[in-house]
Short mmCIF file of C-alpha atoms and ligand atoms in Angstrom, two decimals:
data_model
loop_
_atom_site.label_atom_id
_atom_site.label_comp_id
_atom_site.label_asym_id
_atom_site.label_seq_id
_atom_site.Cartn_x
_atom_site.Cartn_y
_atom_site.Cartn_z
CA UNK A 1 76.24 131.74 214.70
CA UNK A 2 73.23 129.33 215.96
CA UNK A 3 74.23 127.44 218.64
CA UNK A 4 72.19 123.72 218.98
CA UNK A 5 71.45 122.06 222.01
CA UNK A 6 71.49 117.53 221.37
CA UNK A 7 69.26 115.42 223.41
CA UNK A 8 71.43 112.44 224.74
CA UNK A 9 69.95 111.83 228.19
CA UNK A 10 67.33 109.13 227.18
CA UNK A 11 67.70 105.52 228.55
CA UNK A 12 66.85 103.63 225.23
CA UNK A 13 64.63 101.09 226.82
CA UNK A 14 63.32 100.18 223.37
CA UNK A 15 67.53 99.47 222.42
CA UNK A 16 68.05 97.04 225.27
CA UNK A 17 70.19 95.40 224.96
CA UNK A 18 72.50 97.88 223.14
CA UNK A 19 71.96 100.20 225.75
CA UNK A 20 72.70 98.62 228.88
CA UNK A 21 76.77 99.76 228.72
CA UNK A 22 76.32 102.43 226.53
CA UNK A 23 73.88 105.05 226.24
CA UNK A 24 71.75 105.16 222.72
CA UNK A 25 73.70 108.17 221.33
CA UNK A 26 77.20 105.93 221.86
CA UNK A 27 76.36 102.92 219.79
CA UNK A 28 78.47 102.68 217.33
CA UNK A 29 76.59 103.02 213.60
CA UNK A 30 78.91 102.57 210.88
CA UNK A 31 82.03 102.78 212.80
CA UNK A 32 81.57 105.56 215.09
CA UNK A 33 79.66 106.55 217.79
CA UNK A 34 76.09 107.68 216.18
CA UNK A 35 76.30 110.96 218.01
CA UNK A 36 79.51 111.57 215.58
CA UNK A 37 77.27 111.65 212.80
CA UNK A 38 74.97 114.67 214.26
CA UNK A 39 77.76 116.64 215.98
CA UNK A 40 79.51 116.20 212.19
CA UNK A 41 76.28 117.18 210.31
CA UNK A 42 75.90 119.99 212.97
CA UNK A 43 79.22 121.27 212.19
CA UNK A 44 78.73 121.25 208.42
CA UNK A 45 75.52 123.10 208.40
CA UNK A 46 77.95 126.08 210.24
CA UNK A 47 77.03 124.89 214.33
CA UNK A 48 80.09 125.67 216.14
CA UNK A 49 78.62 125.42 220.10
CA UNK A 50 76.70 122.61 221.12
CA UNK A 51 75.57 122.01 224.66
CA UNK A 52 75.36 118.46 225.68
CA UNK A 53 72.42 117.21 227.97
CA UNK A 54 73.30 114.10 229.13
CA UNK A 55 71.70 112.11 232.53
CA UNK A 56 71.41 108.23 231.31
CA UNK A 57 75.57 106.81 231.53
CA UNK A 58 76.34 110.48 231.36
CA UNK A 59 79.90 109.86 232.07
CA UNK A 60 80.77 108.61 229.27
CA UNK A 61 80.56 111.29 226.94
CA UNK A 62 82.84 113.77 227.67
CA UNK A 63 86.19 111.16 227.34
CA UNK A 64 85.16 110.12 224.26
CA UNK A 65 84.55 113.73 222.56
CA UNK A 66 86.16 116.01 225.00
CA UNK A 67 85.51 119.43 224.43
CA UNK A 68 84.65 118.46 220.69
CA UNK A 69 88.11 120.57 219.03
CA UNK A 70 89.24 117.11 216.60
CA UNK A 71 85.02 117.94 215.05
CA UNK A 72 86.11 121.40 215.20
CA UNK A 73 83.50 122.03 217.92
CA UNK A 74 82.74 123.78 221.24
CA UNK A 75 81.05 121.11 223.25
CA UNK A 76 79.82 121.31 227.05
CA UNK A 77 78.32 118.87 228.90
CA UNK A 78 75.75 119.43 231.38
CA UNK A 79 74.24 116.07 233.60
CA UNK A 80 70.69 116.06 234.97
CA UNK A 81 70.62 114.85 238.92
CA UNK A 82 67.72 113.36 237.99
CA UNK A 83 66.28 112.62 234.37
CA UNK A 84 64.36 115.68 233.34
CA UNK A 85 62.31 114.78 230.21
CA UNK A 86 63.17 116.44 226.57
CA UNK A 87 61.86 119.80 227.68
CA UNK A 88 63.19 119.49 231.04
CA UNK A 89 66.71 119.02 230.04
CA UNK A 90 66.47 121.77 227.34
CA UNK A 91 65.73 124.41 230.05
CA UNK A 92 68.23 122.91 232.19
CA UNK A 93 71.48 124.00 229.72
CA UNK A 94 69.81 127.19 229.11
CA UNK A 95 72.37 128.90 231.09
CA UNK A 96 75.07 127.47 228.73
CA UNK A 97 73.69 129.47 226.16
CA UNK A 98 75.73 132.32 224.69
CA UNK A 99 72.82 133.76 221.95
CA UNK A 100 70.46 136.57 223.31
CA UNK A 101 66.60 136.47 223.93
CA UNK A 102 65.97 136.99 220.25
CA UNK A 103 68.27 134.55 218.84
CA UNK A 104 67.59 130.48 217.23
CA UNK A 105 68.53 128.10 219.17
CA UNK A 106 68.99 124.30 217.14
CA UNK A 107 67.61 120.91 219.18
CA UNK A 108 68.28 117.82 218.23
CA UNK A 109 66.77 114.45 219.33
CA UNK A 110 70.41 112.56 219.87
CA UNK A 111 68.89 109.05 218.10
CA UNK A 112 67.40 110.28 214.50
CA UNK A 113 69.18 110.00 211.29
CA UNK A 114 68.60 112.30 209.00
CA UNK A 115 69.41 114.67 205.87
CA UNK A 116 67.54 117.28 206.60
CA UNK A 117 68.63 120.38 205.20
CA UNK A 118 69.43 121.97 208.78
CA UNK A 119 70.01 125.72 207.66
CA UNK A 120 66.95 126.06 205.76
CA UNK A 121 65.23 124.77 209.43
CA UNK A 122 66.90 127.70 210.85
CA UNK A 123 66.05 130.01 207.66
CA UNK A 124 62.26 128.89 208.01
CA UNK A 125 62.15 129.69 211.32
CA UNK A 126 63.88 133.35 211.03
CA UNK A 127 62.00 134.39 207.88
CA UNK A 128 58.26 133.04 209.76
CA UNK A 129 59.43 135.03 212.90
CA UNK A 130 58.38 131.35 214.32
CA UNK A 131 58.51 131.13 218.84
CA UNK A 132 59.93 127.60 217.77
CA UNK A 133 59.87 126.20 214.19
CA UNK A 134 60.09 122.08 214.00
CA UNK A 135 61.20 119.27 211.48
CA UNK A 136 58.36 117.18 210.18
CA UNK A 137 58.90 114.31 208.23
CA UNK A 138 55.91 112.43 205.93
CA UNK A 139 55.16 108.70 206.84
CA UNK A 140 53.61 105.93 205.24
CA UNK A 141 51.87 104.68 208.33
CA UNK A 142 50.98 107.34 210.36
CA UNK A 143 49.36 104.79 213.54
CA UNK A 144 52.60 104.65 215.30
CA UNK A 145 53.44 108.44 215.75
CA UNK A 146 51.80 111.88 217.18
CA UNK A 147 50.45 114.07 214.18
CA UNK A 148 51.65 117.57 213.51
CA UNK A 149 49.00 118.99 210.87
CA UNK A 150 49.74 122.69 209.27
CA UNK A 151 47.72 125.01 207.89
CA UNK A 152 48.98 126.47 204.16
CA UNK A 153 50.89 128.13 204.91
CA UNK A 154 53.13 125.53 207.23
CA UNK A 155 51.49 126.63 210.80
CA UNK A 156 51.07 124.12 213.02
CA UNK A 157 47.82 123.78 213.90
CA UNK A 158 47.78 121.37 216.58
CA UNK A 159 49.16 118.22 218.28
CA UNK A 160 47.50 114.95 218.03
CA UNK A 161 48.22 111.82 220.01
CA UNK A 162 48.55 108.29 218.04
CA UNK A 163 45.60 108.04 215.88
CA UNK A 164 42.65 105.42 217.28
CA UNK A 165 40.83 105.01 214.30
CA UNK A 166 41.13 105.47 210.42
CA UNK A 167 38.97 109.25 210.78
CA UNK A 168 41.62 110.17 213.13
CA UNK A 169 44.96 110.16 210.24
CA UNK A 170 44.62 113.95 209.37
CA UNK A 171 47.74 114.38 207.91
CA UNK A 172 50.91 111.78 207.18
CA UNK A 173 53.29 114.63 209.14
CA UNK A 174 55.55 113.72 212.19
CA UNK A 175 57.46 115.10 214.46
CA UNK A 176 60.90 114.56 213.15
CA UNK A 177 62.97 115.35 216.35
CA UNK A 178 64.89 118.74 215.45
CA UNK A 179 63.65 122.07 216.44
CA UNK A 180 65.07 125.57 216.56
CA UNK A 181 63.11 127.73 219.71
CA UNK A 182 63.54 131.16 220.42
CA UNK A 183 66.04 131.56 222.90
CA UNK A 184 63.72 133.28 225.02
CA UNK A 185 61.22 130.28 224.81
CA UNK A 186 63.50 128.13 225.95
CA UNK A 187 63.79 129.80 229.35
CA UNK A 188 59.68 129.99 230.04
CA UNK A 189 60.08 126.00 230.22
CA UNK A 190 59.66 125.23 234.36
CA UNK A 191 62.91 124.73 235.46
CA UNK A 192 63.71 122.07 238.19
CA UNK A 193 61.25 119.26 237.44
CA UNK A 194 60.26 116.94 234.45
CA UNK A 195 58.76 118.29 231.23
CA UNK A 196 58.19 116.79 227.67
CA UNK A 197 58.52 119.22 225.15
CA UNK A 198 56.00 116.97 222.89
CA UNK A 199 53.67 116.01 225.43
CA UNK A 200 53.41 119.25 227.76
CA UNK A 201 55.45 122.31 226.30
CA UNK A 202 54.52 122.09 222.08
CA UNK A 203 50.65 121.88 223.17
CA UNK A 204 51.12 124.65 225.33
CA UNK A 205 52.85 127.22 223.17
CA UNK A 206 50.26 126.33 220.57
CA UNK A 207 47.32 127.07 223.23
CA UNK A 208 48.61 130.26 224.44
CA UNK A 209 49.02 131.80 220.65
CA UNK A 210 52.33 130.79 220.35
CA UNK A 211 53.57 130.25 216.84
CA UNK A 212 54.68 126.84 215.64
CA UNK A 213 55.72 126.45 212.02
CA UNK A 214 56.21 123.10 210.56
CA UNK A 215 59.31 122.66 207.54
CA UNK A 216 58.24 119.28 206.06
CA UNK A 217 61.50 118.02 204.68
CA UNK A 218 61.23 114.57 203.17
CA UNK A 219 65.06 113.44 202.80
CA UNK A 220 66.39 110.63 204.56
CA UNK A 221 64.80 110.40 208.11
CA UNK A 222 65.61 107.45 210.80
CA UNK A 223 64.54 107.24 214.26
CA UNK A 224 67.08 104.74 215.49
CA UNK A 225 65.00 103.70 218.66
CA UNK A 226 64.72 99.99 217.98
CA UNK A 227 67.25 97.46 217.47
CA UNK A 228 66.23 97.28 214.00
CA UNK A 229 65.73 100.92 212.63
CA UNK A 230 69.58 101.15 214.50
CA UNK A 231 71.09 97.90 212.12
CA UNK A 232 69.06 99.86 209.31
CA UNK A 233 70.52 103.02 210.04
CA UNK A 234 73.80 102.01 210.23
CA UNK A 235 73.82 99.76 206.95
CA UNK A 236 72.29 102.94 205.12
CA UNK A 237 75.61 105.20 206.49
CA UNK A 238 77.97 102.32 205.04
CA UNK A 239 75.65 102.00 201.26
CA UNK A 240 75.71 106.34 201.90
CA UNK A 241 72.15 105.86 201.55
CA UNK A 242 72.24 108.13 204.66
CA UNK A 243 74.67 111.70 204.69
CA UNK A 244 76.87 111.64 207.34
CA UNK A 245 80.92 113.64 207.15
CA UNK A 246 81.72 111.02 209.54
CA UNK A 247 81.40 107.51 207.90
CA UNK A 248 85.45 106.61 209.01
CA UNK A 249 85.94 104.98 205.37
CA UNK A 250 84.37 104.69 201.62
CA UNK A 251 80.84 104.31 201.43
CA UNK A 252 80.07 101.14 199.91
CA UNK A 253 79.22 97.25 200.45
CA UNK A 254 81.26 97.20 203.92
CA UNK A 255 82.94 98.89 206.09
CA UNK A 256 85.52 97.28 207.79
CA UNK A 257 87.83 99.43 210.73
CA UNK A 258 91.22 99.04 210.86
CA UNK A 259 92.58 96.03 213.24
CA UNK A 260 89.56 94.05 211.84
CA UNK A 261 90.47 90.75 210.92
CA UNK A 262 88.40 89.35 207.60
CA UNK A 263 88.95 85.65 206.40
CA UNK A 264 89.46 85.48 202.51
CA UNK A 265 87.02 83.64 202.15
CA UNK A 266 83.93 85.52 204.13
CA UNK A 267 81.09 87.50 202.43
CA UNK A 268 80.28 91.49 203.59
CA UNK A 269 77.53 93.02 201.81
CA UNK A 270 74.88 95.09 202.41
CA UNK A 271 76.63 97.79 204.15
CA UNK A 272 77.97 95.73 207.10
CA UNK A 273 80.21 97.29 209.70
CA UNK A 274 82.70 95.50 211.32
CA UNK A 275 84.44 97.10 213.96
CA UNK A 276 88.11 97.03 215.14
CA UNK A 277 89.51 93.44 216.76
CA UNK A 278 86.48 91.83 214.96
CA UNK A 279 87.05 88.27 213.32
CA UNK A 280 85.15 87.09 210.30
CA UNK A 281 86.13 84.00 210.07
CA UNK A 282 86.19 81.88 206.82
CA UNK A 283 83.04 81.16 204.86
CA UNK A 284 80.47 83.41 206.83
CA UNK A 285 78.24 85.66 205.10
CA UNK A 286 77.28 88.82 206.93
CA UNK A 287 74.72 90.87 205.15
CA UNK A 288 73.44 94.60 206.08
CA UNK A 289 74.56 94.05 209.86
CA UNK A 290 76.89 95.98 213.00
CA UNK A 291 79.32 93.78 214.05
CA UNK A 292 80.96 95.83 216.80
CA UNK A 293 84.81 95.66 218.58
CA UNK A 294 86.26 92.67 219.26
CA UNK A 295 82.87 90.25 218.06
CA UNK A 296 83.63 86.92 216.36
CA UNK A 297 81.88 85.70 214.03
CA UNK A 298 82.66 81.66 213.79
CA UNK A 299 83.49 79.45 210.34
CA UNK A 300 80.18 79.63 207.85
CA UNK A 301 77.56 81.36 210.15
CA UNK A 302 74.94 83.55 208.42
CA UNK A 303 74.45 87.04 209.73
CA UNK A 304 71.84 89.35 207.94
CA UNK A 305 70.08 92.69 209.12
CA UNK A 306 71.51 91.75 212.75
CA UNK A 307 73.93 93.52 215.80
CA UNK A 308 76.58 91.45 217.25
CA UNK A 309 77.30 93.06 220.23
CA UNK A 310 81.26 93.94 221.59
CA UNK A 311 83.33 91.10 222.38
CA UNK A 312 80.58 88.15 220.93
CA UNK A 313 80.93 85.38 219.68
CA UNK A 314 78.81 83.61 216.90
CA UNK A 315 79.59 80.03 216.42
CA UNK A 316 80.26 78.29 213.14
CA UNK A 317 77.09 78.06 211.22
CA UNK A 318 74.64 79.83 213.06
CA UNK A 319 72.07 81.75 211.50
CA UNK A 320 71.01 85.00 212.45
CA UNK A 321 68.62 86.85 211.19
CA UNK A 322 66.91 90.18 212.44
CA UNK A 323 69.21 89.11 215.53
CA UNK A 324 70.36 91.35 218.74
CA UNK A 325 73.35 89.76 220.47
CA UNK A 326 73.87 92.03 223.50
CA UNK A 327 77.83 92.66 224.59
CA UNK A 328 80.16 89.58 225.32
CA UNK A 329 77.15 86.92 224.94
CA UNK A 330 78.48 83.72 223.49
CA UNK A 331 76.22 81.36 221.10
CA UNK A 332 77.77 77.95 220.57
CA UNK A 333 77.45 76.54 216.98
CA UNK A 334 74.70 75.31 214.87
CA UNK A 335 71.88 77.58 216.00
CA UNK A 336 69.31 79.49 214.56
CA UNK A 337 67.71 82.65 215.65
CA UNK A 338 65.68 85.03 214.03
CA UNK A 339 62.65 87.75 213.68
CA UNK A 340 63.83 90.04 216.17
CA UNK A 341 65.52 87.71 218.93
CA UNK A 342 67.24 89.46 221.36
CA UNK A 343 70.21 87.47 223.40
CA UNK A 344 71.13 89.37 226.64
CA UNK A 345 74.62 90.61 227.46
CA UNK A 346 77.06 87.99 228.80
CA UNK A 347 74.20 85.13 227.87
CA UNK A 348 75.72 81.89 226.63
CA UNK A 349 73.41 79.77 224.59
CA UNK A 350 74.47 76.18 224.02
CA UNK A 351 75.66 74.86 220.76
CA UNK A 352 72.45 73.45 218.86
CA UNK A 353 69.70 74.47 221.51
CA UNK A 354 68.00 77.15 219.61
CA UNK A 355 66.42 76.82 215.98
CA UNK A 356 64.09 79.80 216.32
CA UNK A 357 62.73 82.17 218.44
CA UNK A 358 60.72 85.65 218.23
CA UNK A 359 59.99 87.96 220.39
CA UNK A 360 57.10 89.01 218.95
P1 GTP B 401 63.27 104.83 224.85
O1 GTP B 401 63.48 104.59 226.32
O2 GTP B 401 63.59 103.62 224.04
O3 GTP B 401 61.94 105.44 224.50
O4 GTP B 401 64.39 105.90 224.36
P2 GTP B 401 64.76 107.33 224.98
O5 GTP B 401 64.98 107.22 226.43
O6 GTP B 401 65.94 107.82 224.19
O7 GTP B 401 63.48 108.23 224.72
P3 GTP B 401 63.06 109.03 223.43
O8 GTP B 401 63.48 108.26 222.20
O9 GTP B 401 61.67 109.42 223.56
O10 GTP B 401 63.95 110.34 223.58
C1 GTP B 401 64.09 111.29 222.56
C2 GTP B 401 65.43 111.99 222.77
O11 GTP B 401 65.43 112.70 224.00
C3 GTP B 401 66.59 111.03 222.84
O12 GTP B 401 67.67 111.63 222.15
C4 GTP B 401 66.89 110.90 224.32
O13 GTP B 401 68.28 110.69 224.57
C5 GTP B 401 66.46 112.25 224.86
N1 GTP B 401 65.91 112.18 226.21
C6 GTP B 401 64.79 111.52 226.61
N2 GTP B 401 64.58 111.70 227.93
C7 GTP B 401 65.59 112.50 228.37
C8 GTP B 401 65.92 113.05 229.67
O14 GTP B 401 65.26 112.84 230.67
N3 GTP B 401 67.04 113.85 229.71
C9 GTP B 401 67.82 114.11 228.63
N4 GTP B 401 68.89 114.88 228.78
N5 GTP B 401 67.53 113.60 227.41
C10 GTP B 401 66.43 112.82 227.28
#
């Protein structure tokens, strides 16, 4: 039985203002908390023990998923004193462990999406007699990410930083975020201080010999980092665009949780998610967005590709688009705000005194 360790510690700068109550992995994405989707997906690929690392809002966690029995899980939870980095945090649940020197070890990024095929990871890396085998995904625009280029036969043959210049795109392969290590490479990672397993621990395995092999799996992949991959995300676990056991509901246009209230009269499409105690109210159109617990969403507003935080309010006939309205902000009627806006938690914005704004 592999075990898998999930990477939940992170502080999700780039998801402010999501993040500031709730740690990335505890968003809800269509419905449920996104970590629901992994431990699920976990679970069906035959995980039965997963170690927790949390440090960032740590204590929230363990109420929400206890020791993981209604996923028909094992789960522990082990809290960094200090934030230890990916590779840091790995080595620090290492003693949580139950699988010998010898044996795979799953570990999972707690913020991508994906449909990778997760026992053919683990068959990849058993049959390749791999140190640590890793997920690499193919994407259009390689400038934004770290290169993983392979040899033939799928070796990894080194790690390169974001590419400067056009010369520097070797290959359109990523680092997709899920890895299965040797249990016995997991425990030469220093213990006790900070370590990145991309920046310091991947590099070093590959310059001491070590063998890396790369499974490029080109399903679904998502890394839900930003405000917008996250509404993206979610709307593709509502369509089923994405796989994910957990989606509470049909896949379809909308998702709507029970003690949502939803005027006869308002418009859900493009996978929206409404979450329990949220009010649609009549003649607003919301369109591939999150609206989370308790939001309201006023008389004829426009919501598309946008997050409504808990407990908002949206006031008749404001437009959002591309929008980020943190927890319990309030924006008064008649405003418009779009291309990746962001409104604070608790902010209220006046009726009428915004018509558009970027934070670009
Ligand atoms: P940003 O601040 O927006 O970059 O997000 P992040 O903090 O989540 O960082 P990043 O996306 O690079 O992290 C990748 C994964 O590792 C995420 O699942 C994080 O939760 C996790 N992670 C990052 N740093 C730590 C850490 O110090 N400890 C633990 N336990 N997990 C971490």
């Amino acid at each position: 039985m592999t075990e898998a360790i999930l990477l939940v510690g992170g502080r999700g700068t780039r998801l402010r203002p999501l993040t500031v109550h709730t740690p990335k992995p505890m968003v809800p994405a269509a419905g449920v908390p996104f970590l629901t989707h992994q431990l699920a997906r976990a679970r069906a690929a035959g995980v039965e023990h997963v170690v927790l690392a949390t440090s960032y809002l740590a204590e929230v966690f363990e109420p929400y998923f206890g020791d993981g029995s209604d996923l028909g899980l094992h789960l522990e939870y082990v809290t960094e004193e200090e934030p230890l980095g990916t590779g840091g945090a790995i080595r620090n649940v290492a003693s949580r462990l139950h699988c010998g020197p010898g044996d795979p070890v799953l570990v999972f990024n707690g913020d991508i999406l994906t449909g990778l095929d997760i026992r053919a990871l683990v068959e990849t890396h058993t049959s390749s007699g791999a140190d640590v085998s890793l997920h690499l995904t193919k994407v259009a625009d390689p400038r934004a990410f770290g290169l993983v280029p392979t040899d033939a036969g799928g070796r990894v043959t080194a790690f390169l930083e974001k590419p400067q210049t056009p010369e520097e795109i070797v290959t359109d392969q990523i680092n997709a975020g899920a890895y299965v290590f040797d249990r016995s490479v997991i425990d030469t990672i220093p213990a006790g201080r900070p370590v990145s397993v991309e920046r310091e621990t991947f590099p070093g395995l590959l310059a001491e010999g070590a063998h890396l092999q790369g499974m490029v799996d080109s399903t679904y992949w998502l890394d839900l980092g930003t405000p917008q991959a996250f509404v993206r995300g979610s709307a593709d676990l509502v369509l089923g665009h994405a796989p994910s056991p957990a989606v509470p509901g049909r896949r379809g246009e909308r998702l709507v949780l029970d003690g949502a209230e939803v005027a006869p009269g308002a418009k859900l499409t493009g996978g929206t998610a409404v979450g329990a105690g949220a009010v649609i109210a009549e003649g607003a159109r919301v369109h591939g967005s999150t609206v989370l617990d308790g939001a309201v969403v006023g008389p004829d507003a426009v919501v598309r590709d946008s997050l409504v935080g808990a407990g908002a309010r949206i006031g008749a006939r404001t437009v959002l688009e591309g929008a980020v309205i943190g927890d319990g902000a309030v924006v008064g009627e008649d405003n418009e705000l779009r291309d990746g806006i962001r409104v604070w938690c608790g902010v209220r914005l006046e009726a009428g005194s915004v018509r558009f704004s970027s934070d670009r």
